[in-house]
Coordinates of N, CA, C and O in Angstrom, one line a residue:
X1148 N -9.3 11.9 -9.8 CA -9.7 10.5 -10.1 C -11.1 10.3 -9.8 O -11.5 10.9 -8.8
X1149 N -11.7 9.8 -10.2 CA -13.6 9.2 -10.4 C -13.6 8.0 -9.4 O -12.8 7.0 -9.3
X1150 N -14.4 8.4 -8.9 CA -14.2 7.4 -7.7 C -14.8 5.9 -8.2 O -15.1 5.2 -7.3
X1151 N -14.9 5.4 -9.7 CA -15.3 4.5 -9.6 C -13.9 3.5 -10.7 O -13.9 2.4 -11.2
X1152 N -12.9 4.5 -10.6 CA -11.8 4.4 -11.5 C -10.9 2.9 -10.7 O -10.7 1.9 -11.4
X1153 N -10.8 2.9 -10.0 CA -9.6 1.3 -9.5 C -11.1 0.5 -9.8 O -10.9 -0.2 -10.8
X1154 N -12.2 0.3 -9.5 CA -13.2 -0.6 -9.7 C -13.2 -1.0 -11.1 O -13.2 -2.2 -11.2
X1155 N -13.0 -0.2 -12.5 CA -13.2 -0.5 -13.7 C -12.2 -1.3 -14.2 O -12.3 -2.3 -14.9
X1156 N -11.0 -0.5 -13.4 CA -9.4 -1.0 -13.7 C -9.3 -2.5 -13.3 O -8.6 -3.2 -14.1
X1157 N -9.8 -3.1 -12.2 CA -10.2 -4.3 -11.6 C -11.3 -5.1 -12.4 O -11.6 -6.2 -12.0
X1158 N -11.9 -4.7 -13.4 CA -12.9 -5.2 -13.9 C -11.9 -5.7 -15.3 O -11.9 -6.8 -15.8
X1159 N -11.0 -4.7 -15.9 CA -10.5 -5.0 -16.9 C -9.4 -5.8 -16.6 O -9.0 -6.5 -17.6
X1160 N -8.6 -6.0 -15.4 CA -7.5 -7.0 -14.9 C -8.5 -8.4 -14.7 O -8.2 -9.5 -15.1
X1161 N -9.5 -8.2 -14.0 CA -9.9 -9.4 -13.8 C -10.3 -10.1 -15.4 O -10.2 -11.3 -15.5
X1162 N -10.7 -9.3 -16.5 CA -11.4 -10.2 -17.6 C -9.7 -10.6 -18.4 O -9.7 -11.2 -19.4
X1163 N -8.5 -10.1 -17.8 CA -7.5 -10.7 -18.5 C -6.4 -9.5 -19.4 O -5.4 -9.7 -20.0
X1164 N -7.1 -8.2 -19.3 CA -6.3 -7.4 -19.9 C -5.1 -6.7 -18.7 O -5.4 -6.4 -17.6
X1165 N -3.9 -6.5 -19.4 CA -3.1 -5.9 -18.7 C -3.3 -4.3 -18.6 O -3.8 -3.8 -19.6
X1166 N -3.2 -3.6 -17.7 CA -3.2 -2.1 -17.7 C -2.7 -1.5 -17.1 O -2.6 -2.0 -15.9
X1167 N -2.3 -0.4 -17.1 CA -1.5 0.5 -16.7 C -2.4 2.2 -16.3 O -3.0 3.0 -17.0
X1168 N -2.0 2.2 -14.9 CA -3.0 3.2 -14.7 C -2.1 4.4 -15.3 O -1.0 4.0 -15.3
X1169 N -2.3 5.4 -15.6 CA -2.1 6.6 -16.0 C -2.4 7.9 -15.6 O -1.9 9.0 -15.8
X1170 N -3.1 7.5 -15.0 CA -3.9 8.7 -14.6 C -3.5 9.9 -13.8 O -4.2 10.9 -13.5
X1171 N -2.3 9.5 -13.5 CA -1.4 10.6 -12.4 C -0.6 11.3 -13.9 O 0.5 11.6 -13.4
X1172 N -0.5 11.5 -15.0 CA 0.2 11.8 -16.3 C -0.2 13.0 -16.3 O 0.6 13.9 -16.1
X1173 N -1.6 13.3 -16.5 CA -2.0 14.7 -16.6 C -1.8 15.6 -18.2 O -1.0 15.1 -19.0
X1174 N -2.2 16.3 -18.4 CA -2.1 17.0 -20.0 C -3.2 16.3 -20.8 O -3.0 15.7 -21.9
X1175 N -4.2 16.3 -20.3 CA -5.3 15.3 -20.9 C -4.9 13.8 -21.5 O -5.5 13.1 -22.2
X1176 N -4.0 13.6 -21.1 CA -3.5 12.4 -21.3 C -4.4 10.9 -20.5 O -4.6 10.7 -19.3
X1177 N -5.1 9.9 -21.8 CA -6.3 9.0 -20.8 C -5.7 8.3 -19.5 O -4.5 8.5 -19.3
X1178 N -6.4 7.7 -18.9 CA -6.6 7.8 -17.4 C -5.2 6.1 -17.3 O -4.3 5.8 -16.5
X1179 N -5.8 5.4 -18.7 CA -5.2 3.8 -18.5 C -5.0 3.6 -19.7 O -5.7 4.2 -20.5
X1180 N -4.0 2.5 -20.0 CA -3.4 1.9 -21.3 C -4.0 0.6 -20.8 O -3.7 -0.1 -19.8
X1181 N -5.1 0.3 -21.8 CA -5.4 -1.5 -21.3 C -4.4 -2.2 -23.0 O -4.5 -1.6 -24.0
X1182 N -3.8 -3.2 -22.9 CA -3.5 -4.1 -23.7 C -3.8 -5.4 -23.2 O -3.6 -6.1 -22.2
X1183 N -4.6 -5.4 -24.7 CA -5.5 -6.9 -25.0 C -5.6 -7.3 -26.1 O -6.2 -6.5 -26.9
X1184 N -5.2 -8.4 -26.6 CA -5.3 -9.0 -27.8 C -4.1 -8.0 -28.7 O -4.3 -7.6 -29.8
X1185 N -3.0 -7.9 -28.1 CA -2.0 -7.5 -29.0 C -1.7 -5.5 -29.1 O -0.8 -4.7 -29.2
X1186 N -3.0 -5.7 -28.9 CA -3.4 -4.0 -28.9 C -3.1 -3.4 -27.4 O -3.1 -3.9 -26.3
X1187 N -2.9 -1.9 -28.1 CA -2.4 -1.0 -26.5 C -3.7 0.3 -26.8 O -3.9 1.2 -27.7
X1188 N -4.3 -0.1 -25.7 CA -5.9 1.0 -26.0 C -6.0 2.0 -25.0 O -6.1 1.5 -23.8
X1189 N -6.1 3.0 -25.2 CA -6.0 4.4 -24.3 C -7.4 4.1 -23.8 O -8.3 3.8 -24.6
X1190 N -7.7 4.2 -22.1 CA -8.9 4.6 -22.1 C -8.9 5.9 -20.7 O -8.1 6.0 -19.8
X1191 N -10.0 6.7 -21.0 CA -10.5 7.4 -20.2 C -12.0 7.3 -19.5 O -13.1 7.3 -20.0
X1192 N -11.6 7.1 -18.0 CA -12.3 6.7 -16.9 C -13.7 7.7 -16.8 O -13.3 8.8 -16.2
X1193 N -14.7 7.8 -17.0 CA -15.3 9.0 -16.5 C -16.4 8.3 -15.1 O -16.6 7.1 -15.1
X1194 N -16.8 9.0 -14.1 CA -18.0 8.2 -12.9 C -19.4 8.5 -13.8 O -20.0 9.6 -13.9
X1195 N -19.9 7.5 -14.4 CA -21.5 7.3 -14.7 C -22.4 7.9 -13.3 O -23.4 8.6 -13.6
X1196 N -22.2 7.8 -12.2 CA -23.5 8.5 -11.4 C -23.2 9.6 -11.8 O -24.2 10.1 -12.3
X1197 N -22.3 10.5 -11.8 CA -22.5 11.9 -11.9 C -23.5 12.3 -13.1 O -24.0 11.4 -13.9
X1198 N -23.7 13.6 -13.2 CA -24.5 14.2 -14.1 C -23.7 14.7 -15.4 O -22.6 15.2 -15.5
X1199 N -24.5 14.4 -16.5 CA -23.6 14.5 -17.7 C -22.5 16.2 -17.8 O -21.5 16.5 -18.5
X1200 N -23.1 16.9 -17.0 CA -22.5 18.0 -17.2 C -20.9 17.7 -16.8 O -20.0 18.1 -17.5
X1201 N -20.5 16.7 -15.4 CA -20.0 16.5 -14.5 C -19.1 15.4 -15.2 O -18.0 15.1 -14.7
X1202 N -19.4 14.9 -16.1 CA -18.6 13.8 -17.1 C -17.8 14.3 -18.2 O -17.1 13.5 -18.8
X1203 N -18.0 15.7 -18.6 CA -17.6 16.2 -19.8 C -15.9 16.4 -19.7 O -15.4 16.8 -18.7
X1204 N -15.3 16.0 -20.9 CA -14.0 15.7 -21.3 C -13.3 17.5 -20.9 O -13.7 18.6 -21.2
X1205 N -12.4 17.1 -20.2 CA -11.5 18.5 -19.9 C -11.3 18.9 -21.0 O -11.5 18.1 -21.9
X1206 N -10.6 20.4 -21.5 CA -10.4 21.0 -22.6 C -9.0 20.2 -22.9 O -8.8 20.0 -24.1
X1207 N -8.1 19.8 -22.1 CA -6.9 18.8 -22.9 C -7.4 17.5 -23.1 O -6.9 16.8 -24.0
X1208 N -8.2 17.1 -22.3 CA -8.6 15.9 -22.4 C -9.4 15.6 -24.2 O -9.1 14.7 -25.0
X1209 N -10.3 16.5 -24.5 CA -10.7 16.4 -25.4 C -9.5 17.0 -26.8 O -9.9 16.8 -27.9
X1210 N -8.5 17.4 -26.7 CA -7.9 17.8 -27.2 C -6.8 16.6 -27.4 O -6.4 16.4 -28.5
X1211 N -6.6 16.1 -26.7 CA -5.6 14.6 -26.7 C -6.7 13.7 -27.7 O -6.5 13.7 -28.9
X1212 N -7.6 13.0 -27.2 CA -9.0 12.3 -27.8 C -8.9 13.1 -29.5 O -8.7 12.4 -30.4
X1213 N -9.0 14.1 -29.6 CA -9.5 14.7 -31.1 C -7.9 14.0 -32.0 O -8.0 13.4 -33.0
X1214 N -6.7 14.2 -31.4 CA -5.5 14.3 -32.4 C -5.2 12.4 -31.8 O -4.2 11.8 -32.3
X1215 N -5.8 11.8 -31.1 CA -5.8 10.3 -31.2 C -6.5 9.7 -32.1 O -6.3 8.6 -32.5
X1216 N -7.5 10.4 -32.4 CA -8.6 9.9 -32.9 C -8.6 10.4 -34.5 O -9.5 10.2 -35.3
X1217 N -7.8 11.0 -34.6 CA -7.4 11.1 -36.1 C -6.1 10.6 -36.7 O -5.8 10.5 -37.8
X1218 N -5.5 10.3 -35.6 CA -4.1 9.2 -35.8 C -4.5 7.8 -36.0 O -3.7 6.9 -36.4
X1219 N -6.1 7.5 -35.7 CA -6.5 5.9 -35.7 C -6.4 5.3 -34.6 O -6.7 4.1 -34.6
X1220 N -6.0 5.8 -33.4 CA -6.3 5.2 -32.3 C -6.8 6.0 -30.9 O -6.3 6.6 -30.0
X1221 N -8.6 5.5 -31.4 CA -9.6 6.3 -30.4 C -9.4 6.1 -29.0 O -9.1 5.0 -28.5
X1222 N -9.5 7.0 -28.6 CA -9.5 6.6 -26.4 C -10.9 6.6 -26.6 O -11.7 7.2 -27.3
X1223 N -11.2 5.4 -25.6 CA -12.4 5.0 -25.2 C -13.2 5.3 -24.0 O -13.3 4.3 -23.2
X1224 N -13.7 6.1 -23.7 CA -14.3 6.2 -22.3 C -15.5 5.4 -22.3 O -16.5 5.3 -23.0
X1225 N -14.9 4.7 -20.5 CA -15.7 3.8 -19.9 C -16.1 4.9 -18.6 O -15.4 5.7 -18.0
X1226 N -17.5 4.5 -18.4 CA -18.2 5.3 -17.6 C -18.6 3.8 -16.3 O -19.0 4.0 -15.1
X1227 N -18.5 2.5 -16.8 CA -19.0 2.0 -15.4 C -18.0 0.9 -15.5 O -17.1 0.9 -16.3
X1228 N -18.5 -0.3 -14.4 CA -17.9 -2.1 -14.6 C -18.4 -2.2 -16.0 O -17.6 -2.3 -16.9
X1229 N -19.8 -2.1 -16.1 CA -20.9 -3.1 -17.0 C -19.9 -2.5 -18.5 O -19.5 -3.3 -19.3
X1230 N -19.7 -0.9 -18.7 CA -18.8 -0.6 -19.7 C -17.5 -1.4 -20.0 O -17.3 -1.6 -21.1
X1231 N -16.4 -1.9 -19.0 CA -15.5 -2.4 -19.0 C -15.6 -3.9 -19.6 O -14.8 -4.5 -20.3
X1232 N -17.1 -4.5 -19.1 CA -17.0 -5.6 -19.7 C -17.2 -6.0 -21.0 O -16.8 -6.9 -21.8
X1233 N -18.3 -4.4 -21.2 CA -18.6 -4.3 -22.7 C -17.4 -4.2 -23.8 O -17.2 -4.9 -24.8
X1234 N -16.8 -3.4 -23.4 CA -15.1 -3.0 -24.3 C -14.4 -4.4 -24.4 O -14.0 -4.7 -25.6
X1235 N -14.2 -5.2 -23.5 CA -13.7 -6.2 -23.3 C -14.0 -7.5 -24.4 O -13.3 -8.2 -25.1
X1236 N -15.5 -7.4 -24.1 CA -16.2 -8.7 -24.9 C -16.3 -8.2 -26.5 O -16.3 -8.9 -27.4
X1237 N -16.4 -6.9 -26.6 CA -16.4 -6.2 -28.2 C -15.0 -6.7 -28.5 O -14.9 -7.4 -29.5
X1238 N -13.7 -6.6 -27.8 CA -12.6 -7.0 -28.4 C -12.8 -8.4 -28.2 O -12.5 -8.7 -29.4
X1239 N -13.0 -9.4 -27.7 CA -13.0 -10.9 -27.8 C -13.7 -11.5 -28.7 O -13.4 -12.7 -29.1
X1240 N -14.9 -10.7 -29.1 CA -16.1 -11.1 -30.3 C -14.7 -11.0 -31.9 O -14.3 -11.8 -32.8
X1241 N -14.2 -9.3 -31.4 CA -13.5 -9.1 -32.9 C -12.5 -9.9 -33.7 O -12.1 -9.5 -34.8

């Protein structure tokens, strides 16, 4: 777990989305189910201080992400707060 992962999760509970941590699931399976506005949105947590090498999608991880994302429903990786709010306010704008 990314040590900045309950912070984000708290950033998305506090703007009003429900979520469900996941992240103990494993098989590249994303980290949290946020549902907001009707929708149930996979997301995967990565830590922004690390170095991009250090952020890169595990080989199931990107493997789960590729066959989601051709079913039409993309996992989203959030790398900070300021990301959580971003995802958040893109769904409230939509």
């Amino acid at each position: 777990m990314d040590s900045n992962h309950s912070a984000i999760l708290g950033v998305l509970r506090a703007l009003g989305a429900h979520v469900v941590d996941t992240s103990h699931v494993g098989g590249g399976f994303p980290d949290a189910l946020v549902l907001h506005r009707g929708k149930c949105l996979p997301v995967e947590i990565k830590d922004g201080a690390k170095p991009p090498s250090a952020r890169k999608l595990t080989p199931a991880q990107a493997v789960f992400h590729a066959e989601w994302e051709r079913a039409g429903c993309p996992v989203t990786v959030l790398t900070s707060e300021a990301d959580a709010v971003a995802f958040i306010g893109a769904r409230e704008a939509a």
